[in-house]
PDB file of C-alpha atoms in Angstrom:
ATOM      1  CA  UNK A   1       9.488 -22.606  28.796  1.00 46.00           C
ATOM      2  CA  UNK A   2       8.564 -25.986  31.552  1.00 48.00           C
ATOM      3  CA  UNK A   3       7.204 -28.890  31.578  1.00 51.00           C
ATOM      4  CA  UNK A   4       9.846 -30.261  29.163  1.00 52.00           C
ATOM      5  CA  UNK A   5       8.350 -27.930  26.107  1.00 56.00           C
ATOM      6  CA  UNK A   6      11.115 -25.820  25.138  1.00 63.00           C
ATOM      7  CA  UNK A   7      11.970 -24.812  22.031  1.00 56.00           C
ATOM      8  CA  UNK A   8      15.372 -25.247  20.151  1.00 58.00           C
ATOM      9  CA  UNK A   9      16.754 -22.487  18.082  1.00 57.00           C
ATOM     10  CA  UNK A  10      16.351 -24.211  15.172  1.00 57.00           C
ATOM     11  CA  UNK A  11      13.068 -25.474  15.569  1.00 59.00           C
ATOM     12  CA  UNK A  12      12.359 -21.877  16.082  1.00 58.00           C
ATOM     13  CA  UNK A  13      14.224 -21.022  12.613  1.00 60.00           C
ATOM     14  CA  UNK A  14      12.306 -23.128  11.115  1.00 63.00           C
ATOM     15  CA  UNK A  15       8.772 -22.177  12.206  1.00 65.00           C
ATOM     16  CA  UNK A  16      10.175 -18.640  11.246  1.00 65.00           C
ATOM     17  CA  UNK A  17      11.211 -19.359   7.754  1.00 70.00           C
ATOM     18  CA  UNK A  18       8.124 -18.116   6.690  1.00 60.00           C
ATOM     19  CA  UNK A  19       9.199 -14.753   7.491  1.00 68.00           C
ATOM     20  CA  UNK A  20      12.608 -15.299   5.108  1.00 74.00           C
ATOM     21  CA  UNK A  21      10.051 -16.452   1.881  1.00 73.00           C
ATOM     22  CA  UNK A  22       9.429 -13.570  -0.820  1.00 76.00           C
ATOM     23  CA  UNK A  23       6.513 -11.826  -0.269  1.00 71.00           C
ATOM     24  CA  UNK A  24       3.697 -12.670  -3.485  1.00 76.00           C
ATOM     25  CA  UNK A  25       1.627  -9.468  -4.317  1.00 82.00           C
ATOM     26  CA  UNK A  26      -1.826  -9.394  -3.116  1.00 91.00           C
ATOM     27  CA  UNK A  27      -4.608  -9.133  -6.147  1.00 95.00           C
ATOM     28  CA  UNK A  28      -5.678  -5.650  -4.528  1.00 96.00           C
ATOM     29  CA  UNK A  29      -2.038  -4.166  -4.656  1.00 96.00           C
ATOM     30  CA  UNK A  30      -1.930  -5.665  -8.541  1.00 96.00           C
ATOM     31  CA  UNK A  31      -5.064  -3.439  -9.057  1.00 97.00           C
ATOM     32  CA  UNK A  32      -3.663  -0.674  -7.287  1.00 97.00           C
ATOM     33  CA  UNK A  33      -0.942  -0.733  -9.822  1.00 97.00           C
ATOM     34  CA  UNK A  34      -3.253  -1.024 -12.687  1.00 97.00           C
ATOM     35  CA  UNK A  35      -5.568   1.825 -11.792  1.00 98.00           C
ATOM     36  CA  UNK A  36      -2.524   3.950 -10.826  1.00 97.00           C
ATOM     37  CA  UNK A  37      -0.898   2.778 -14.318  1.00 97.00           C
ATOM     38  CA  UNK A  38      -4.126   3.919 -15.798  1.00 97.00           C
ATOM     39  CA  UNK A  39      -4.327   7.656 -14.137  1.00 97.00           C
ATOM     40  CA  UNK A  40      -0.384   8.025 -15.015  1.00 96.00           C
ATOM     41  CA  UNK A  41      -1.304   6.962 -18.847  1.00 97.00           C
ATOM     42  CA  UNK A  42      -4.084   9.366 -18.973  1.00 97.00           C
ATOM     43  CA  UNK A  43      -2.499  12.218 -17.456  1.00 97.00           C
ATOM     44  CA  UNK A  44      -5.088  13.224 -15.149  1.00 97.00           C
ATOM     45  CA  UNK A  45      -5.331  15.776 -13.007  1.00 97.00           C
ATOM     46  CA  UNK A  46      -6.391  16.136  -9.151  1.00 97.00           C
ATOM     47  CA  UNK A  47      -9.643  16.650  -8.832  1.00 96.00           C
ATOM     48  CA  UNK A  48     -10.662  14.249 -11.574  1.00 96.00           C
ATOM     49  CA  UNK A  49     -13.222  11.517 -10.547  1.00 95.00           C
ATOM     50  CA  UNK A  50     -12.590   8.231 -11.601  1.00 97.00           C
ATOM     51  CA  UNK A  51     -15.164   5.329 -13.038  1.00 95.00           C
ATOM     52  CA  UNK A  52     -17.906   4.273 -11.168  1.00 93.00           C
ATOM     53  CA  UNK A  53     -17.338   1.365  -8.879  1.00 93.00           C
ATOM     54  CA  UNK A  54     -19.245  -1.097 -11.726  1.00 94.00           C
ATOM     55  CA  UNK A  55     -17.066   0.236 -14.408  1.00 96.00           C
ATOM     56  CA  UNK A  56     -13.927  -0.692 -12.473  1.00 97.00           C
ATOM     57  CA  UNK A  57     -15.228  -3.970 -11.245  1.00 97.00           C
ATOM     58  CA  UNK A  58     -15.680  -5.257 -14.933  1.00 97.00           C
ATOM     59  CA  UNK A  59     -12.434  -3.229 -16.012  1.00 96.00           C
ATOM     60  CA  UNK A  60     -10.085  -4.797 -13.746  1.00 97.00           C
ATOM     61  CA  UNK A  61     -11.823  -7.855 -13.398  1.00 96.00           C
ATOM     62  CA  UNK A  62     -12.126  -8.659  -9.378  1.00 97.00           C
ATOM     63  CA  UNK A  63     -14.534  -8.692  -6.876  1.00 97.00           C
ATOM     64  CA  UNK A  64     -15.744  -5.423  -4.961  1.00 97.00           C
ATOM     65  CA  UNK A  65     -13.779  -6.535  -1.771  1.00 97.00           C
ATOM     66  CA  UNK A  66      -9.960  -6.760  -4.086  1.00 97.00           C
ATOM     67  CA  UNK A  67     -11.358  -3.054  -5.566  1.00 97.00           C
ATOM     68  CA  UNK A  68     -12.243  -1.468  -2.708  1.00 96.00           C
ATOM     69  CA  UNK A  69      -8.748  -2.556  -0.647  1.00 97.00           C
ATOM     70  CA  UNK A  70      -7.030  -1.667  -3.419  1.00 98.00           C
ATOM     71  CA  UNK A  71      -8.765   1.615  -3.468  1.00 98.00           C
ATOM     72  CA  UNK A  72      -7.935   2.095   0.332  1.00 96.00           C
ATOM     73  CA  UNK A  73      -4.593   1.405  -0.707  1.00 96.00           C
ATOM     74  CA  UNK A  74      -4.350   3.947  -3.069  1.00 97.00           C
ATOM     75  CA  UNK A  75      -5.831   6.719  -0.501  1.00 96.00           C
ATOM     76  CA  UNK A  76      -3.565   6.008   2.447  1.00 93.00           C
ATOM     77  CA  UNK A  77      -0.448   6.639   0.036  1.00 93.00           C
ATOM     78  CA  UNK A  78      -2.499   9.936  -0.751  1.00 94.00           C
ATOM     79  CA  UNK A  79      -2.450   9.060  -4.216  1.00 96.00           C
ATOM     80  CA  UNK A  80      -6.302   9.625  -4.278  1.00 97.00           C
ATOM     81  CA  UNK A  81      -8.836  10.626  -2.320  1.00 96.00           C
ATOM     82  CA  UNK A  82     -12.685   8.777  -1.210  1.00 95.00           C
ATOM     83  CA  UNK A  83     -15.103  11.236  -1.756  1.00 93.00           C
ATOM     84  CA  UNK A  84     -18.017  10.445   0.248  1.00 91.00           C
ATOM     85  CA  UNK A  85     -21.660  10.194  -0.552  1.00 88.00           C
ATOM     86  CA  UNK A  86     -24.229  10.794  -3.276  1.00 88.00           C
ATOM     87  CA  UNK A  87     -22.059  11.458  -6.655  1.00 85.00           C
ATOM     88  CA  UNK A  88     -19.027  10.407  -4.020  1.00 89.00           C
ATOM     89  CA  UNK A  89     -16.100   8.450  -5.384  1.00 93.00           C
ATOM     90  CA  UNK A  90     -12.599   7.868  -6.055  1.00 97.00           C
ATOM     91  CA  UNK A  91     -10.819  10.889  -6.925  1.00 97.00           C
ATOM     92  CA  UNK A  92      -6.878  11.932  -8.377  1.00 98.00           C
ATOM     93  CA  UNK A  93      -5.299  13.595  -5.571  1.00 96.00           C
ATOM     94  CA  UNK A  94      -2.499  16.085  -5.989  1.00 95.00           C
ATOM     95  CA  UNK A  95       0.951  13.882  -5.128  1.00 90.00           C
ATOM     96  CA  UNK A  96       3.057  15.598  -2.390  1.00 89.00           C
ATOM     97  CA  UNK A  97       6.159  15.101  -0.082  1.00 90.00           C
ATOM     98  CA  UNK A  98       4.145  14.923   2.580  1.00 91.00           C
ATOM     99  CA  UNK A  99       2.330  11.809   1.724  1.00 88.00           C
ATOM    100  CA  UNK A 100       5.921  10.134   0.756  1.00 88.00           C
ATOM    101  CA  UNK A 101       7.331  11.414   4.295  1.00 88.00           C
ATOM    102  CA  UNK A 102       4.441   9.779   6.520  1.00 88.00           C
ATOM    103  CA  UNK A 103       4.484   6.258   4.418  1.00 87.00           C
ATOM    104  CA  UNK A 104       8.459   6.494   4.534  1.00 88.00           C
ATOM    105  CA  UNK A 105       8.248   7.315   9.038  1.00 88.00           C
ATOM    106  CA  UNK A 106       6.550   4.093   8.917  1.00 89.00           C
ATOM    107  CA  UNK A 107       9.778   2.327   7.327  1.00 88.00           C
ATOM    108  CA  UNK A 108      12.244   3.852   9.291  1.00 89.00           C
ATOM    109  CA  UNK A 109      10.513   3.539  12.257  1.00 89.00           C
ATOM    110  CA  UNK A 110      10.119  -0.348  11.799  1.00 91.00           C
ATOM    111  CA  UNK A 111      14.173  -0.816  11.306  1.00 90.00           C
ATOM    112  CA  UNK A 112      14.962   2.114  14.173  1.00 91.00           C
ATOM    113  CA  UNK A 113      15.976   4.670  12.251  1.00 90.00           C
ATOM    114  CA  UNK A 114      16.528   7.979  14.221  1.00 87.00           C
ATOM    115  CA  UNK A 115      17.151  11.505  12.117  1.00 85.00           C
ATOM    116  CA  UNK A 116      20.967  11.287  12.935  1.00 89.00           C
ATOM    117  CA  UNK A 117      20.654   8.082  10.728  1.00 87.00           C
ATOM    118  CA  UNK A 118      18.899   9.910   8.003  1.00 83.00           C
ATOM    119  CA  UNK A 119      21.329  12.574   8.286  1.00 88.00           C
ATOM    120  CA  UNK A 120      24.090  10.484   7.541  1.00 89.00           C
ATOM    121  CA  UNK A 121      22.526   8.833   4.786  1.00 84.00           C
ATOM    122  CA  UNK A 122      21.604  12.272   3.335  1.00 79.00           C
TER     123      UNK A 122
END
């Protein structure tokens, strides 16, 4: 940096500590949970359509925004499925490696993982 405006190490550190602090779950990954709690407790199957967006508003008590991430959360683990349109909706997907495999790439990619390292964890 110039003009007299670096920045130590530590002062870095500290402005970083942030990083360090234990994560708090968000309200829509708490509802994730809890609607994923509730297909697991009533065994249902893919295919199966769940409430109506009103129904799980009052159920889980939050706002459409918190429901709807916590939908999208749901779907990009592939744990269910947006079906679009008139009589649209959330729906039970069928759980499969694949969905576990592309979430996991993320992971390993983020601490530079190659498949030799997998290989040896294997």
């Amino acid at each position: 940096m110039t003009g007299g405006s670096e920045v130590s190490p530590a002062d870095l550190n500290g402005r970083m500590a942030w990083l360090d602090a234990p994560r708090t779950d968000k309200l829509s990954e708490r509802v994730a949970r809890d609607i994923l709690g509730d297909i697991v407790a009533r065994r249902l199957e893919p295919g199966t359509t769940l409430a109506a967006e009103a129904s799980m508003l009052e159920r889980y008590g939050v706002g459409r925004s918190s429901l709807r991430e916590a939908l999208r959360i749901l779907e990009t683990h592939g744990l269910i499925k947006i079906k679009p349109g008139p009589g649209g909706g959330p729906v039970v997907a069928a759980v499969n490696s694949k969905d576990f495999g592309r979430m996991a790439s993320l992971y390993f990619h983020a601490i530079g993982a190659n498949f030799l390292d997998l290989l040896r964890a294997r």
